[in-house]
Coordinates of N, CA, C and O in Angstrom, one line a residue:
X1 N 6.0 6.6 -12.1 CA 5.1 5.7 -11.9 C 4.3 5.3 -13.1 O 3.7 6.2 -13.7
X2 N 4.3 4.1 -13.7 CA 3.3 4.0 -15.0 C 2.0 3.5 -14.6 O 1.9 2.6 -14.0
X3 N 1.2 4.4 -14.6 CA -0.3 4.4 -14.4 C -1.1 3.6 -15.2 O -2.3 3.0 -15.1
X4 N -0.3 3.0 -16.4 CA -0.9 2.0 -17.4 C -0.8 0.9 -17.0 O -1.6 -0.1 -17.7
X5 N -0.2 0.3 -16.0 CA -0.1 -1.2 -15.7 C -1.4 -1.6 -15.1 O -2.1 -0.9 -14.3
X6 N -2.1 -2.8 -15.6 CA -3.2 -3.3 -15.1 C -3.0 -4.5 -14.6 O -2.3 -5.5 -15.2
X7 N -4.0 -5.0 -13.7 CA -4.2 -6.4 -13.2 C -5.7 -6.7 -12.9 O -6.3 -5.8 -12.2
X8 N -6.2 -7.7 -13.4 CA -7.7 -7.8 -13.4 C -8.5 -6.4 -13.5 O -9.5 -6.2 -12.9
X9 N -8.1 -5.9 -14.9 CA -8.9 -4.7 -15.1 C -8.6 -3.4 -14.3 O -9.0 -2.5 -14.4
X10 N -7.7 -3.4 -13.2 CA -7.5 -2.4 -12.3 C -6.0 -1.8 -12.5 O -5.2 -2.4 -12.9
X11 N -6.0 -0.5 -12.7 CA -4.7 0.2 -12.8 C -4.3 1.1 -11.5 O -5.3 1.1 -10.5
X12 N -3.3 1.6 -11.5 CA -2.8 2.6 -10.3 C -4.0 3.5 -10.2 O -4.4 4.0 -8.9
X13 N -4.3 4.2 -11.2 CA -5.3 5.4 -11.1 C -6.6 4.8 -10.6 O -7.2 5.6 -9.8
X14 N -7.1 3.5 -10.9 CA -8.3 3.0 -10.5 C -8.2 2.8 -8.8 O -9.2 2.8 -8.2
X15 N -7.0 2.5 -8.3 CA -6.9 2.1 -7.0 C -6.5 3.4 -6.2 O -6.4 3.2 -4.9
X16 N -6.3 4.5 -6.8 CA -6.0 5.8 -6.1 C -7.2 6.0 -5.1 O -8.4 5.9 -5.6
X17 N -7.0 6.8 -4.0 CA -8.0 7.2 -3.1 C -7.6 8.7 -2.7 O -6.3 9.2 -2.7
X18 N -8.5 9.2 -2.0 CA -8.2 10.8 -1.7 C -8.7 10.9 -0.2 O -9.9 10.4 0.3
X19 N -7.8 11.3 0.6 CA -8.1 11.4 2.1 C -8.8 12.7 2.2 O -9.2 13.5 1.3
X20 N -9.2 13.0 3.6 CA -10.1 14.2 3.9 C -9.4 15.5 3.6 O -10.1 16.5 3.7
X21 N -8.2 15.4 3.4 CA -7.3 16.6 3.1 C -7.1 16.8 1.7 O -6.5 17.7 1.2
X22 N -7.7 16.0 0.8 CA -7.6 16.1 -0.7 C -6.1 15.5 -1.0 O -5.9 15.6 -2.2
X23 N -5.4 15.0 -0.1 CA -4.2 14.1 -0.8 C -4.5 12.6 -1.3 O -5.3 12.0 -0.7
X24 N -3.7 12.4 -2.4 CA -3.8 11.1 -3.0 C -3.1 10.2 -2.1 O -1.9 10.4 -1.8
X25 N -3.5 9.1 -2.1 CA -2.8 7.9 -1.6 C -3.4 6.5 -2.2 O -4.5 6.4 -2.6
X26 N -2.5 5.4 -1.8 CA -2.8 4.1 -2.3 C -2.8 3.3 -1.1 O -1.7 3.2 -0.3
X27 N -3.8 2.2 -0.9 CA -3.7 1.2 0.1 C -2.6 0.1 -0.7 O -2.6 -0.2 -1.8
X28 N -1.8 -0.2 0.4 CA -0.6 -1.2 0.2 C -1.3 -2.6 -0.3 O -0.8 -3.3 -1.2
X29 N -2.5 -2.9 0.6 CA -3.0 -4.0 0.2 C -3.5 -4.3 -1.3 O -3.7 -5.3 -1.9
X30 N -4.1 -3.1 -1.6 CA -4.5 -3.0 -3.1 C -3.6 -3.1 -4.0 O -3.8 -3.6 -5.2
X31 N -2.6 -2.4 -3.8 CA -1.3 -2.5 -4.7 C -0.7 -3.6 -4.7 O 0.0 -4.0 -5.9
X32 N -0.5 -4.5 -3.7 CA 0.2 -5.9 -3.7 C 0.3 -6.6 -5.0 O 1.2 -6.8 -5.5
X33 N -0.9 -6.9 -5.4 CA -1.0 -7.8 -6.6 C -0.6 -7.1 -7.8 O -0.1 -7.7 -8.6
X34 N -1.0 -5.9 -7.9 CA -0.6 -5.1 -9.1 C 0.8 -5.0 -9.3 O 1.3 -5.1 -10.4
X35 N 1.4 -4.9 -8.2 CA 3.0 -5.1 -8.3 C 3.6 -6.4 -8.2 O 4.9 -6.4 -8.2
X36 N 2.8 -7.4 -8.2 CA 3.4 -8.5 -8.4 C 3.8 -9.5 -7.3 O 4.5 -10.4 -7.4
X37 N 3.2 -9.1 -6.1 CA 3.4 -9.8 -4.8 C 2.3 -10.6 -4.6 O 1.3 -10.1 -4.2
X38 N 2.5 -11.8 -4.5 CA 1.3 -12.8 -4.2 C 1.1 -13.0 -2.6 O 0.2 -13.3 -2.1
X39 N 2.2 -12.6 -1.9 CA 2.1 -12.8 -0.6 C 2.3 -11.4 0.2 O 3.4 -10.6 0.0
X40 N 1.5 -11.2 1.1 CA 1.6 -10.0 1.8 C 2.9 -9.8 2.6 O 3.5 -8.6 2.6
X41 N 3.4 -10.8 3.3 CA 4.8 -10.8 3.9 C 5.8 -10.3 3.1 O 6.7 -9.6 3.5
X42 N 5.8 -10.8 2.0 CA 7.0 -10.3 1.0 C 6.7 -8.9 0.6 O 7.8 -8.1 0.5
X43 N 5.5 -8.3 0.2 CA 5.4 -7.1 -0.1 C 5.7 -6.2 1.1 O 6.4 -5.1 1.0
X44 N 5.3 -6.7 2.4 CA 5.6 -5.8 3.7 C 7.2 -5.7 3.8 O 7.5 -4.8 4.2
X45 N 7.8 -6.8 3.5 CA 9.3 -6.8 3.5 C 10.0 -5.7 2.6 O 10.7 -4.8 2.9
X46 N 9.3 -5.5 1.4 CA 9.7 -4.5 0.4 C 9.2 -3.0 0.8 O 10.1 -2.1 0.9
X47 N 8.2 -3.0 1.7 CA 7.6 -1.6 2.2 C 8.6 -1.4 3.4 O 9.1 0.0 3.4
X48 N 9.0 -2.2 4.1 CA 10.0 -2.1 5.2 C 11.4 -1.6 4.7 O 12.1 -0.7 5.2
X49 N 11.9 -2.1 3.5 CA 13.1 -1.7 2.8 C 12.9 -0.4 2.3 O 14.0 0.7 2.5
X50 N 11.9 0.0 1.7 CA 11.6 1.4 1.2 C 11.5 2.3 2.2 O 11.9 3.5 2.2
X51 N 10.9 2.1 3.6 CA 10.9 3.0 4.6 C 12.3 3.3 5.0 O 12.8 4.4 5.3
X52 N 13.1 2.3 5.0 CA 14.6 2.3 5.8 C 15.3 3.2 4.4 O 16.2 4.1 5.0
X53 N 15.1 3.0 3.3 CA 15.7 3.8 2.3 C 15.4 5.3 2.5 O 16.4 6.0 2.1
X54 N 14.2 5.6 2.8 CA 13.6 6.9 2.8 C 14.2 7.5 4.0 O 14.9 8.7 3.9
X55 N 14.6 6.8 5.2 CA 15.1 7.4 6.4 C 16.5 7.8 5.9 O 17.1 8.6 6.3
X56 N 17.2 6.8 5.2 CA 18.6 6.8 5.1 C 18.9 8.1 4.2 O 20.0 8.8 4.0
X57 N 17.9 8.3 3.4 CA 18.0 9.5 2.5 C 17.6 10.8 3.0 O 17.8 11.9 2.2
X58 N 17.3 10.8 4.0 CA 17.0 12.0 5.0 C 15.4 12.5 4.8 O 15.2 13.6 5.1
X59 N 14.6 11.6 4.1 CA 13.3 12.1 3.7 C 12.5 11.4 5.1 O 12.7 10.3 5.4
X60 N 11.5 12.1 5.6 CA 10.8 11.7 6.4 C 9.8 10.7 6.0 O 8.9 10.9 5.2
X61 N 9.9 9.3 6.5 CA 9.0 8.1 5.9 C 7.6 8.5 6.2 O 6.6 8.0 5.4
X62 N 7.2 9.2 7.4 CA 5.7 9.4 7.7 C 5.1 10.3 6.5 O 4.0 10.3 6.5
X63 N 5.7 10.9 5.6 CA 5.3 11.7 4.6 C 4.8 10.8 3.4 O 4.1 11.1 2.5
X64 N 5.3 9.6 3.4 CA 5.1 8.5 2.3 C 4.4 7.2 2.8 O 3.7 6.7 1.9
X65 N 4.5 6.9 4.1 CA 4.1 5.7 4.6 C 3.5 5.9 5.8 O 3.9 6.3 6.8
X66 N 1.9 5.7 5.8 CA 1.3 5.7 7.0 C 0.7 4.4 7.5 O 0.0 3.8 6.5
X67 N 0.8 3.7 8.5 CA 0.3 2.5 9.0 C -1.1 2.7 9.1 O -1.9 3.8 9.4
X68 N -1.9 1.6 8.7 CA -3.4 1.5 8.7 C -3.8 0.1 9.0 O -3.1 -0.8 8.7
X69 N -5.0 0.1 9.4 CA -5.5 -1.2 9.7 C -6.8 -1.3 8.6 O -7.2 -0.3 8.2
X70 N -7.0 -2.5 8.2 CA -8.1 -2.5 7.2 C -8.9 -3.9 7.8 O -8.3 -4.9 8.0
X71 N -10.2 -3.7 7.8 CA -11.1 -4.7 7.9 C -11.3 -5.8 6.9 O -11.7 -5.2 5.6
X72 N -10.9 -7.2 7.1 CA -11.5 -8.0 5.9 C -12.2 -9.2 6.5 O -12.2 -9.4 7.7
X73 N -12.9 -9.7 5.5 CA -13.8 -10.7 5.9 C -13.2 -12.3 5.8 O -12.4 -12.5 4.9
X74 N -13.3 -13.0 7.0 CA -12.7 -14.3 7.0 C -13.6 -15.3 6.3 O -14.6 -15.0 6.1
X75 N -13.1 -16.3 6.0 CA -13.9 -17.5 5.3 C -15.1 -17.9 6.0 O -16.2 -18.3 5.7
X76 N -14.9 -17.7 7.5 CA -16.1 -18.2 8.4 C -17.2 -17.1 8.4 O -18.3 -17.4 9.0
X77 N -16.9 -16.1 7.7 CA -17.8 -14.9 7.6 C -17.7 -13.9 8.7 O -18.4 -12.7 8.7
X78 N -16.8 -14.1 9.5 CA -16.3 -13.1 10.6 C -15.4 -12.1 10.0 O -14.9 -12.4 8.8
X79 N -15.0 -11.1 10.6 CA -14.0 -10.1 10.2 C -12.9 -9.9 11.2 O -13.0 -10.1 12.4
X80 N -11.8 -9.6 10.7 CA -10.7 -9.1 11.5 C -9.9 -8.0 10.8 O -10.1 -7.8 9.7
X81 N -9.0 -7.2 11.7 CA -8.3 -6.1 11.1 C -6.9 -6.7 10.7 O -6.4 -7.5 11.4
X82 N -6.4 -6.3 9.6 CA -5.1 -6.6 8.9 C -4.5 -5.5 8.8 O -4.9 -4.4 8.7
X83 N -3.1 -5.5 8.8 CA -2.3 -4.5 8.8 C -2.2 -3.8 7.3 O -2.3 -4.7 6.3
X84 N -2.1 -2.5 7.1 CA -2.2 -2.0 5.7 C -1.3 -0.9 5.8 O -0.9 -0.4 7.0
X85 N -0.9 -0.2 4.8 CA -0.3 1.0 4.7 C -0.9 2.0 3.9 O -1.3 1.4 2.7
X86 N -1.0 3.4 3.9 CA -1.3 4.3 3.0 C -0.2 4.7 2.5 O 0.8 5.4 3.2
X87 N 0.0 4.6 1.1 CA 1.3 5.1 0.6 C 0.9 6.2 -0.2 O 0.0 6.5 -1.2
X88 N 1.8 7.4 -0.2 CA 1.6 8.6 -0.9 C 3.0 8.9 -1.6 O 4.0 8.6 -1.2
X89 N 2.7 9.6 -2.5 CA 3.7 10.2 -3.6 C 3.9 11.7 -3.2 O 2.9 12.3 -3.0
X90 N 5.3 12.1 -3.2 CA 5.4 13.4 -3.0 C 5.6 13.7 -1.4 O 5.7 13.2 -0.5

């Protein structure tokens, strides 16, 4: 993975998060634009294909893709939960 790619001053390394077990992961919603996807549904399709490929190759997808919800603010000032994924390497 090229960690030098940036968009709006953000890189893969800037978007990295650490869970309570010390494992690194990335929010799919945060990576979406960095990877060139302007629409969530298109990026989600790519994630679905990656999950299928992972299964077909005998790798447990749950080691790399964990479903997650993310609270976002709407234009009206209210909030709602949208689907997200925690993406892990290794």
